[in-house]
mmCIF file of C-alpha atoms in Angstrom:
data_model
loop_
_atom_site.group_PDB
_atom_site.id
_atom_site.type_symbol
_atom_site.label_atom_id
_atom_site.label_comp_id
_atom_site.label_asym_id
_atom_site.label_seq_id
_atom_site.Cartn_x
_atom_site.Cartn_y
_atom_site.Cartn_z
ATOM 1 C CA MET N 61 -78.482 -168.219 -215.226
ATOM 2 C CA GLY N 62 -77.669 -165.074 -217.183
ATOM 3 C CA ALA N 63 -76.737 -161.634 -215.865
ATOM 4 C CA MET N 64 -79.455 -160.185 -213.701
ATOM 5 C CA THR N 65 -80.813 -156.806 -214.570
ATOM 6 C CA ALA N 66 -82.061 -154.404 -211.943
ATOM 7 C CA SER N 67 -85.687 -155.181 -211.359
ATOM 8 C CA PRO N 68 -87.964 -152.748 -209.545
ATOM 9 C CA GLY N 69 -88.453 -155.201 -206.697
ATOM 10 C CA ARG N 70 -84.830 -155.525 -205.710
ATOM 11 C CA ARG N 71 -83.430 -153.095 -203.161
ATOM 12 C CA VAL N 72 -80.845 -152.699 -200.467
ATOM 13 C CA LEU N 73 -81.496 -151.112 -197.081
ATOM 14 C CA LEU N 74 -78.267 -149.610 -195.781
ATOM 15 C CA ALA N 75 -78.084 -148.995 -192.040
ATOM 16 C CA ALA N 76 -77.048 -145.666 -190.590
ATOM 17 C CA PRO N 77 -75.229 -145.459 -188.315
ATOM 18 C CA ARG N 78 -72.972 -148.417 -189.079
ATOM 19 C CA GLY N 79 -69.245 -149.171 -188.926
ATOM 20 C CA TYR N 80 -66.647 -147.234 -186.975
ATOM 21 C CA CYS N 81 -67.580 -145.900 -183.572
ATOM 22 C CA ALA N 82 -65.580 -143.125 -181.891
ATOM 23 C CA GLY N 83 -63.571 -145.535 -179.707
ATOM 24 C CA VAL N 84 -62.483 -147.654 -182.680
ATOM 25 C CA ASP N 85 -61.661 -144.631 -184.805
ATOM 26 C CA ARG N 86 -59.494 -143.266 -182.004
ATOM 27 C CA ALA N 87 -57.691 -146.586 -181.453
ATOM 28 C CA VAL N 88 -56.907 -147.176 -185.135
ATOM 29 C CA ILE N 89 -55.665 -143.599 -185.617
ATOM 30 C CA ALA N 90 -53.571 -143.993 -182.448
ATOM 31 C CA VAL N 91 -51.691 -146.957 -183.981
ATOM 32 C CA GLU N 92 -51.123 -145.070 -187.251
ATOM 33 C CA LYS N 93 -49.946 -141.951 -185.408
ATOM 34 C CA ALA N 94 -47.615 -143.950 -183.165
ATOM 35 C CA LEU N 95 -46.014 -145.566 -186.230
ATOM 36 C CA GLU N 96 -45.633 -142.152 -187.886
ATOM 37 C CA GLN N 97 -44.165 -140.477 -184.808
ATOM 38 C CA TYR N 98 -41.974 -143.225 -183.383
ATOM 39 C CA GLY N 99 -41.340 -145.466 -186.393
ATOM 40 C CA ALA N 100 -41.876 -149.220 -186.535
ATOM 41 C CA PRO N 101 -42.175 -151.430 -184.703
ATOM 42 C CA VAL N 102 -45.017 -150.480 -182.405
ATOM 43 C CA TYR N 103 -46.286 -153.502 -180.497
ATOM 44 C CA VAL N 104 -50.014 -153.847 -179.853
ATOM 45 C CA ARG N 105 -51.232 -156.142 -177.104
ATOM 46 C CA HIS N 106 -54.157 -158.033 -178.560
ATOM 47 C CA GLU N 107 -55.963 -157.011 -181.773
ATOM 48 C CA ILE N 108 -56.377 -153.220 -181.544
ATOM 49 C CA VAL N 109 -60.009 -153.704 -182.636
ATOM 50 C CA HIS N 110 -61.741 -156.954 -183.574
ATOM 51 C CA ASN N 111 -61.441 -156.703 -187.329
ATOM 52 C CA LYS N 112 -59.305 -158.872 -189.590
ATOM 53 C CA TYR N 113 -58.837 -156.263 -192.337
ATOM 54 C CA VAL N 114 -57.854 -153.478 -189.921
ATOM 55 C CA VAL N 115 -55.284 -155.714 -188.206
ATOM 56 C CA GLN N 116 -53.780 -156.821 -191.538
ATOM 57 C CA THR N 117 -53.600 -153.216 -192.783
ATOM 58 C CA LEU N 118 -51.802 -152.056 -189.630
ATOM 59 C CA GLU N 119 -49.404 -155.024 -189.751
ATOM 60 C CA LYS N 120 -48.339 -153.904 -193.226
ATOM 61 C CA LYS N 121 -47.534 -150.478 -191.769
ATOM 62 C CA GLY N 122 -45.304 -151.978 -189.057
ATOM 63 C CA ALA N 123 -47.554 -152.800 -186.107
ATOM 64 C CA ILE N 124 -46.774 -156.103 -184.383
ATOM 65 C CA PHE N 125 -49.692 -157.762 -182.596
ATOM 66 C CA VAL N 126 -48.965 -159.919 -179.555
ATOM 67 C CA GLU N 127 -51.263 -161.784 -177.180
ATOM 68 C CA ARG N 128 -49.072 -161.359 -174.114
ATOM 69 C CA THR N 129 -47.154 -158.378 -172.756
ATOM 70 C CA GLU N 130 -44.133 -160.636 -172.132
ATOM 71 C CA GLU N 131 -43.738 -161.120 -175.903
ATOM 72 C CA VAL N 132 -42.627 -157.495 -176.322
ATOM 73 C CA PRO N 133 -38.823 -157.044 -176.139
ATOM 74 C CA GLU N 134 -37.771 -154.555 -173.450
ATOM 75 C CA GLY N 135 -37.260 -150.926 -174.357
ATOM 76 C CA ASN N 136 -40.138 -150.980 -176.837
ATOM 77 C CA ILE N 137 -43.503 -149.277 -177.140
ATOM 78 C CA VAL N 138 -46.644 -151.293 -176.455
ATOM 79 C CA MET N 139 -50.198 -150.159 -177.082
ATOM 80 C CA PHE N 140 -53.238 -151.525 -175.240
ATOM 81 C CA SER N 141 -56.272 -152.235 -177.417
ATOM 82 C CA ALA N 142 -59.645 -150.462 -177.427
ATOM 83 C CA HIS N 143 -61.082 -153.260 -175.255
ATOM 84 C CA GLY N 144 -59.077 -152.245 -172.197
ATOM 85 C CA VAL N 145 -56.774 -154.230 -169.913
ATOM 86 C CA ALA N 146 -56.664 -155.318 -166.291
ATOM 87 C CA PRO N 147 -54.330 -153.410 -163.910
ATOM 88 C CA VAL N 148 -51.915 -156.372 -163.873
ATOM 89 C CA VAL N 149 -51.177 -155.715 -167.557
ATOM 90 C CA HIS N 150 -49.904 -152.217 -166.718
ATOM 91 C CA GLU N 151 -47.647 -153.875 -164.117
ATOM 92 C CA GLU N 152 -46.376 -156.378 -166.709
ATOM 93 C CA ALA N 153 -45.473 -153.507 -169.039
ATOM 94 C CA GLU N 154 -43.602 -151.766 -166.231
ATOM 95 C CA ARG N 155 -41.673 -154.940 -165.412
ATOM 96 C CA GLY N 156 -40.887 -155.397 -169.098
ATOM 97 C CA LYS N 157 -39.452 -151.832 -169.308
ATOM 98 C CA LEU N 158 -41.990 -150.802 -171.930
ATOM 99 C CA ALA N 159 -43.365 -147.378 -172.788
ATOM 100 C CA THR N 160 -47.160 -147.702 -173.023
ATOM 101 C CA ILE N 161 -49.964 -146.101 -175.002
ATOM 102 C CA ASP N 162 -53.424 -146.852 -173.697
ATOM 103 C CA ALA N 163 -55.992 -146.891 -176.515
ATOM 104 C CA THR N 164 -58.812 -148.190 -174.296
ATOM 105 C CA CYS N 165 -62.146 -146.759 -175.392
ATOM 106 C CA PRO N 166 -63.245 -144.066 -172.901
ATOM 107 C CA LEU N 167 -66.632 -145.793 -172.593
ATOM 108 C CA VAL N 168 -64.882 -148.991 -171.463
ATOM 109 C CA THR N 169 -62.746 -146.954 -169.037
ATOM 110 C CA LYS N 170 -66.020 -145.625 -167.569
ATOM 111 C CA VAL N 171 -67.109 -149.206 -166.742
ATOM 112 C CA HIS N 172 -63.678 -149.928 -165.202
ATOM 113 C CA LYS N 173 -64.083 -146.880 -162.945
ATOM 114 C CA GLU N 174 -67.576 -147.988 -161.922
ATOM 115 C CA ALA N 175 -66.173 -151.411 -161.014
ATOM 116 C CA VAL N 176 -63.426 -149.873 -158.868
ATOM 117 C CA ARG N 177 -65.869 -147.541 -157.130
ATOM 118 C CA PHE N 178 -68.417 -150.230 -156.252
ATOM 119 C CA ALA N 179 -65.663 -152.630 -155.172
ATOM 120 C CA ASN N 180 -64.260 -149.945 -152.848
ATOM 121 C CA ASP N 181 -67.723 -149.666 -151.316
ATOM 122 C CA ASP N 182 -67.646 -153.469 -150.885
ATOM 123 C CA TYR N 183 -70.487 -154.303 -153.263
ATOM 124 C CA ASP N 184 -70.858 -157.618 -155.039
ATOM 125 C CA ILE N 185 -70.630 -156.720 -158.736
ATOM 126 C CA LEU N 186 -72.482 -158.812 -161.315
ATOM 127 C CA LEU N 187 -70.799 -158.214 -164.663
ATOM 128 C CA ILE N 188 -73.047 -159.148 -167.581
ATOM 129 C CA GLY N 189 -70.888 -160.206 -170.514
ATOM 130 C CA HIS N 190 -69.341 -162.974 -172.571
ATOM 131 C CA GLU N 191 -66.797 -165.232 -170.923
ATOM 132 C CA GLY N 192 -63.305 -164.873 -172.377
ATOM 133 C CA HIS N 193 -63.996 -161.565 -174.167
ATOM 134 C CA GLU N 194 -61.072 -159.144 -173.691
ATOM 135 C CA GLU N 195 -63.291 -156.404 -172.348
ATOM 136 C CA VAL N 196 -64.708 -158.703 -169.670
ATOM 137 C CA ILE N 197 -61.209 -159.906 -168.698
ATOM 138 C CA GLY N 198 -60.066 -156.277 -168.359
ATOM 139 C CA THR N 199 -63.048 -155.086 -166.306
ATOM 140 C CA SER N 200 -62.994 -158.170 -164.035
ATOM 141 C CA GLY N 201 -59.310 -157.578 -163.391
ATOM 142 C CA GLU N 202 -60.087 -154.230 -161.738
ATOM 143 C CA ALA N 203 -61.706 -156.008 -158.759
ATOM 144 C CA PRO N 204 -61.509 -159.784 -159.166
ATOM 145 C CA ASP N 205 -62.664 -160.462 -155.583
ATOM 146 C CA HIS N 206 -65.864 -158.475 -156.040
ATOM 147 C CA ILE N 207 -66.855 -159.317 -159.615
ATOM 148 C CA GLN N 208 -68.645 -162.363 -160.956
ATOM 149 C CA LEU N 209 -69.566 -162.875 -164.578
ATOM 150 C CA VAL N 210 -73.178 -163.433 -165.613
ATOM 151 C CA ASP N 211 -73.227 -164.720 -169.189
ATOM 152 C CA GLY N 212 -76.927 -164.419 -170.081
ATOM 153 C CA PRO N 213 -80.227 -165.075 -168.259
ATOM 154 C CA GLU N 214 -79.502 -168.802 -167.873
ATOM 155 C CA ASP N 215 -76.497 -167.941 -165.691
ATOM 156 C CA VAL N 216 -78.599 -166.162 -163.060
ATOM 157 C CA ALA N 217 -79.562 -169.323 -161.134
ATOM 158 C CA LYS N 218 -75.980 -169.965 -159.996
ATOM 159 C CA VAL N 219 -75.209 -166.416 -158.846
ATOM 160 C CA GLU N 220 -74.541 -166.097 -155.125
ATOM 161 C CA VAL N 221 -73.807 -162.879 -153.236
ATOM 162 C CA ARG N 222 -72.668 -162.061 -149.715
ATOM 163 C CA ASP N 223 -75.283 -159.411 -148.967
ATOM 164 C CA PRO N 224 -78.363 -159.082 -151.237
ATOM 165 C CA SER N 225 -78.726 -155.433 -150.196
ATOM 166 C CA LYS N 226 -75.283 -154.596 -151.639
ATOM 167 C CA VAL N 227 -75.392 -155.810 -155.227
ATOM 168 C CA VAL N 228 -74.883 -153.866 -158.462
ATOM 169 C CA TRP N 229 -74.843 -154.942 -162.121
ATOM 170 C CA LEU N 230 -72.456 -153.646 -164.792
ATOM 171 C CA SER N 231 -72.074 -154.829 -168.385
ATOM 172 C CA GLN N 232 -69.795 -155.281 -171.340
ATOM 173 C CA THR N 233 -70.312 -152.311 -173.710
ATOM 174 C CA THR N 234 -71.061 -154.384 -176.852
ATOM 175 C CA LEU N 235 -73.957 -156.642 -175.843
ATOM 176 C CA SER N 236 -77.464 -156.957 -177.216
ATOM 177 C CA VAL N 237 -79.582 -154.366 -175.406
ATOM 178 C CA ASP N 238 -82.681 -156.609 -175.211
ATOM 179 C CA GLU N 239 -80.821 -159.675 -173.992
ATOM 180 C CA THR N 240 -78.981 -157.651 -171.358
ATOM 181 C CA MET N 241 -82.255 -156.269 -170.001
ATOM 182 C CA GLU N 242 -83.609 -159.837 -169.897
ATOM 183 C CA THR N 243 -80.624 -160.819 -167.745
ATOM 184 C CA VAL N 244 -81.097 -157.730 -165.552
ATOM 185 C CA ASP N 245 -84.796 -158.568 -165.048
ATOM 186 C CA ALA N 246 -83.898 -162.113 -164.019
ATOM 187 C CA LEU N 247 -81.283 -160.750 -161.590
ATOM 188 C CA LYS N 248 -83.818 -158.287 -160.127
ATOM 189 C CA ASP N 249 -86.257 -161.140 -159.499
ATOM 190 C CA LYS N 250 -83.541 -162.903 -157.542
ATOM 191 C CA PHE N 251 -82.091 -159.771 -155.874
ATOM 192 C CA PRO N 252 -84.865 -157.152 -155.548
ATOM 193 C CA GLN N 253 -82.401 -154.600 -154.129
ATOM 194 C CA LEU N 254 -80.064 -154.871 -157.134
ATOM 195 C CA ILE N 255 -78.641 -151.463 -158.087
ATOM 196 C CA SER N 256 -78.198 -150.358 -161.707
ATOM 197 C CA PRO N 257 -75.085 -148.526 -162.946
ATOM 198 C CA PRO N 258 -75.320 -144.705 -162.928
ATOM 199 C CA SER N 259 -75.687 -144.767 -166.721
ATOM 200 C CA ASP N 260 -76.253 -147.649 -169.089
ATOM 201 C CA ASP N 261 -72.942 -149.428 -169.802
ATOM 202 C CA ILE N 262 -73.896 -150.606 -173.302
ATOM 203 C CA CYS N 263 -72.347 -147.925 -175.464
ATOM 204 C CA TYR N 264 -74.176 -145.487 -177.730
ATOM 205 C CA ALA N 265 -72.716 -147.080 -180.878
ATOM 206 C CA THR N 266 -73.830 -150.599 -179.974
ATOM 207 C CA GLN N 267 -77.341 -149.347 -179.223
ATOM 208 C CA ASN N 268 -77.631 -147.231 -182.381
ATOM 209 C CA ARG N 269 -76.401 -150.005 -184.674
ATOM 210 C CA GLN N 270 -78.879 -152.436 -183.124
ATOM 211 C CA LEU N 271 -81.694 -149.908 -183.499
ATOM 212 C CA ALA N 272 -81.007 -149.511 -187.233
ATOM 213 C CA VAL N 273 -80.891 -153.288 -187.731
ATOM 214 C CA LYS N 274 -84.187 -153.707 -185.889
ATOM 215 C CA GLN N 275 -85.837 -151.306 -188.315
ATOM 216 C CA MET N 276 -84.263 -153.116 -191.272
ATOM 217 C CA GLY N 277 -84.950 -156.658 -190.111
ATOM 218 C CA ALA N 278 -88.683 -156.068 -190.248
ATOM 219 C CA GLU N 279 -88.472 -155.453 -194.023
ATOM 220 C CA ALA N 280 -85.375 -157.297 -195.258
ATOM 221 C CA GLU N 281 -85.576 -161.038 -195.896
ATOM 222 C CA LEU N 282 -81.776 -161.194 -195.763
ATOM 223 C CA VAL N 283 -79.405 -159.115 -193.624
ATOM 224 C CA ILE N 284 -75.661 -159.066 -194.283
ATOM 225 C CA VAL N 285 -73.556 -157.843 -191.378
ATOM 226 C CA VAL N 286 -69.966 -156.961 -192.262
ATOM 227 C CA GLY N 287 -67.709 -157.830 -189.341
ATOM 228 C CA SER N 288 -65.262 -160.361 -187.918
ATOM 229 C CA ARG N 289 -66.125 -163.573 -186.066
ATOM 230 C CA ASN N 290 -64.501 -162.370 -182.850
ATOM 231 C CA SER N 291 -66.357 -159.053 -182.839
ATOM 232 C CA SER N 292 -68.983 -159.214 -180.122
ATOM 233 C CA ASN N 293 -71.025 -156.238 -181.343
ATOM 234 C CA SER N 294 -71.059 -157.575 -184.938
ATOM 235 C CA LYS N 295 -72.310 -161.008 -183.828
ATOM 236 C CA ARG N 296 -75.063 -159.299 -181.822
ATOM 237 C CA LEU N 297 -76.227 -157.479 -184.993
ATOM 238 C CA VAL N 298 -76.824 -160.853 -186.664
ATOM 239 C CA GLU N 299 -78.932 -161.982 -183.678
ATOM 240 C CA VAL N 300 -80.884 -158.722 -183.549
ATOM 241 C CA ALA N 301 -81.665 -158.947 -187.290
ATOM 242 C CA LYS N 302 -83.143 -162.425 -186.872
ATOM 243 C CA GLN N 303 -85.154 -161.410 -183.815
ATOM 244 C CA ALA N 304 -86.500 -158.425 -185.754
ATOM 245 C CA GLY N 305 -87.971 -160.744 -188.379
ATOM 246 C CA SER N 306 -85.323 -161.204 -191.041
ATOM 247 C CA ARG N 307 -85.464 -164.725 -192.528
ATOM 248 C CA ALA N 308 -81.679 -164.988 -192.598
ATOM 249 C CA ALA N 309 -78.731 -162.960 -191.364
ATOM 250 C CA TYR N 310 -75.040 -163.646 -191.917
ATOM 251 C CA LEU N 311 -71.717 -162.260 -190.734
ATOM 252 C CA VAL N 312 -69.043 -161.796 -193.419
ATOM 253 C CA ASP N 313 -65.576 -160.251 -193.292
ATOM 254 C CA PHE N 314 -65.479 -159.561 -197.037
ATOM 255 C CA ALA N 315 -67.895 -159.423 -199.983
ATOM 256 C CA ASP N 316 -66.433 -162.579 -201.518
ATOM 257 C CA GLU N 317 -67.707 -164.578 -198.539
ATOM 258 C CA ILE N 318 -71.324 -163.918 -199.545
ATOM 259 C CA ASP N 319 -73.013 -167.016 -200.915
ATOM 260 C CA GLU N 320 -75.106 -166.352 -203.997
ATOM 261 C CA THR N 321 -77.759 -168.831 -202.864
ATOM 262 C CA TRP N 322 -78.599 -166.496 -199.975
ATOM 263 C CA LEU N 323 -80.298 -164.255 -202.565
ATOM 264 C CA ASP N 324 -82.797 -166.914 -203.647
ATOM 265 C CA GLY N 325 -86.287 -165.460 -203.362
ATOM 266 C CA VAL N 326 -84.963 -162.285 -201.747
ATOM 267 C CA THR N 327 -86.141 -158.843 -202.872
ATOM 268 C CA THR N 328 -84.828 -156.746 -199.957
ATOM 269 C CA VAL N 329 -81.326 -157.074 -198.497
ATOM 270 C CA GLY N 330 -80.296 -155.191 -195.355
ATOM 271 C CA VAL N 331 -76.631 -154.236 -195.015
ATOM 272 C CA THR N 332 -74.817 -152.989 -191.931
ATOM 273 C CA SER N 333 -71.413 -153.293 -190.278
ATOM 274 C CA GLY N 334 -69.994 -153.669 -186.793
ATOM 275 C CA ALA N 335 -68.278 -150.889 -184.872
ATOM 276 C CA SER N 336 -64.758 -151.953 -185.900
ATOM 277 C CA VAL N 337 -65.407 -152.151 -189.658
ATOM 278 C CA PRO N 338 -64.040 -149.623 -192.171
ATOM 279 C CA ASP N 339 -66.621 -148.497 -194.733
ATOM 280 C CA VAL N 340 -64.552 -149.680 -197.709
ATOM 281 C CA LEU N 341 -65.624 -153.242 -196.845
ATOM 282 C CA VAL N 342 -69.292 -152.227 -196.895
ATOM 283 C CA GLU N 343 -68.824 -150.500 -200.264
ATOM 284 C CA GLN N 344 -67.474 -153.761 -201.687
ATOM 285 C CA VAL N 345 -70.593 -155.581 -200.454
ATOM 286 C CA LEU N 346 -72.825 -152.951 -202.089
ATOM 287 C CA GLU N 347 -70.918 -153.374 -205.365
ATOM 288 C CA TRP N 348 -71.284 -157.171 -205.136
ATOM 289 C CA LEU N 349 -75.042 -156.771 -204.638
ATOM 290 C CA SER N 350 -75.444 -154.212 -207.399
ATOM 291 C CA ARG N 351 -73.801 -156.582 -209.882
ATOM 292 C CA ARG N 352 -76.594 -159.010 -209.008
ATOM 293 C CA GLY N 353 -79.418 -156.573 -209.622
ATOM 294 C CA PHE N 354 -79.629 -154.950 -206.186
ATOM 295 C CA GLU N 355 -78.822 -151.412 -207.294
ATOM 296 C CA ASP N 356 -81.465 -149.430 -205.472
ATOM 297 C CA VAL N 357 -80.011 -148.389 -202.093
ATOM 298 C CA GLU N 358 -82.100 -146.765 -199.357
ATOM 299 C CA ILE N 359 -80.620 -145.490 -196.112
ATOM 300 C CA VAL N 360 -82.298 -146.572 -192.881
ATOM 301 C CA LYS N 361 -81.362 -143.867 -190.416
ATOM 302 C CA ALA N 362 -81.810 -144.702 -186.750
ATOM 303 C CA ALA N 363 -79.686 -142.004 -185.075
ATOM 304 C CA GLU N 364 -77.239 -139.155 -185.589
ATOM 305 C CA GLU N 365 -73.714 -139.725 -184.299
ATOM 306 C CA SER N 366 -71.298 -136.893 -183.708
ATOM 307 C CA ILE N 367 -69.179 -138.256 -180.866
ATOM 308 C CA ILE N 368 -65.403 -137.906 -181.237
ATOM 309 C CA PHE N 369 -62.785 -138.848 -178.636
ATOM 310 C CA SER N 370 -59.430 -137.108 -178.409
ATOM 311 C CA LEU N 371 -56.325 -139.248 -179.012
ATOM 312 C CA PRO N 372 -54.440 -140.950 -176.142
ATOM 313 C CA LYS N 373 -52.352 -138.303 -174.371
ATOM 314 C CA GLU N 374 -49.210 -140.480 -174.494
ATOM 315 C CA LEU N 375 -48.880 -139.646 -178.202
ATOM 316 C CA ARG N 376 -47.762 -136.144 -177.179
ATOM 317 C CA ARG N 377 -44.576 -137.489 -175.575
ATOM 318 C CA ASP N 378 -41.349 -138.928 -176.938
ATOM 319 C CA LEU N 379 -41.973 -142.553 -176.061
ATOM 320 C CA ARG N 380 -38.815 -143.927 -177.731
ATOM 321 C CA GLU N 381 -36.804 -141.702 -175.400
ATOM 322 C CA GLU N 382 -38.892 -142.856 -172.417
ATOM 323 C CA ALA N 383 -38.486 -146.523 -173.332
ATOM 324 C CA ALA N 384 -34.713 -146.144 -173.669
ATOM 325 C CA SER N 385 -34.456 -144.454 -170.283
ATOM 326 C CA LEU N 386 -36.587 -147.193 -168.642
ATOM 327 C CA VAL N 387 -34.053 -149.761 -169.825
ATOM 328 C CA ALA N 388 -31.069 -147.615 -168.852
ATOM 329 C CA GLU N 389 -32.314 -146.699 -165.421
ATOM 330 C CA ARG N 390 -33.186 -150.253 -164.434
ATOM 331 C CA GLY N 391 -29.969 -151.783 -165.660
ATOM 332 C CA GLY N 392 -31.338 -153.282 -168.826
ATOM 333 C CA SER N 393 -29.484 -155.729 -171.024
ATOM 334 C CA GLY N 394 -28.112 -152.900 -173.149
ATOM 335 C CA THR N 395 -30.473 -153.481 -176.077
ATOM 336 C CA ALA N 396 -32.292 -150.175 -175.809
ATOM 337 C CA GLY N 397 -32.556 -148.263 -179.031
ATOM 338 C CA ALA N 398 -31.271 -151.246 -180.973
#
């Protein structure tokens, strides 16, 4: 098969908005700024955002990613990822004599605060989300005795509460909007007095990216979502594309993971990216497609985004100094500053 030339039928629909949301942007910049200000190493507990490329790039600059707080040697700086952490993690950092930077997305922090508030009022909290996801672990940790996880509509049957007149639902910020509402409807059938959170927990970026994909999926036979396997919001975009009518939808980290056979019989390809994906990866996918005759790119605009979050306030302090004094004042092993 020879080189394809651009034919009038072939086009790419490019989703807008796509890629970085404000919480991811803030978290990634926070790691870069911490490395600039305090020098390497800066430890990050868990992947700062769920993207392979971003993590590799930051590792090259001197970030060290760990799964557990205990892995960080005392007297160091540790950053908490955009997904948020349970209160016990803050305690672990204190015990480990670590200076901390909290890069939790403010929209995740909002859900944490809702959980604390409803738990203080002794509600049973039904947290809609995916088991084992860092965000769910963090939110549940705010009030473990009051929170139970509901992982989709099929989970509703086994939910039991103490008082059906004191029940509220909250959710992970990166879920599929439609599927979450399906779960909520099933919960309302079971608990008619179920209360909804003061404002929808699914974040603006998740909703906007799904909206754009819905519009695309109706026209594109193939949708390529750029994102990592462990990114919840990216995986949801694949599902939403299929539900919207796209024949096929795939998740790829990089352009070279695209399989040429996916293009068989395809005239319209939709392209989008998850909230933790830098645009350079999308540009590489567009180049890959254009070399195969898909040169005509149309933007599918679903929303305007202008939200920006200010950087974590800890970056305004001298954290190396703080870490050293934590070790000194609690009779550390004398390794501070080493």
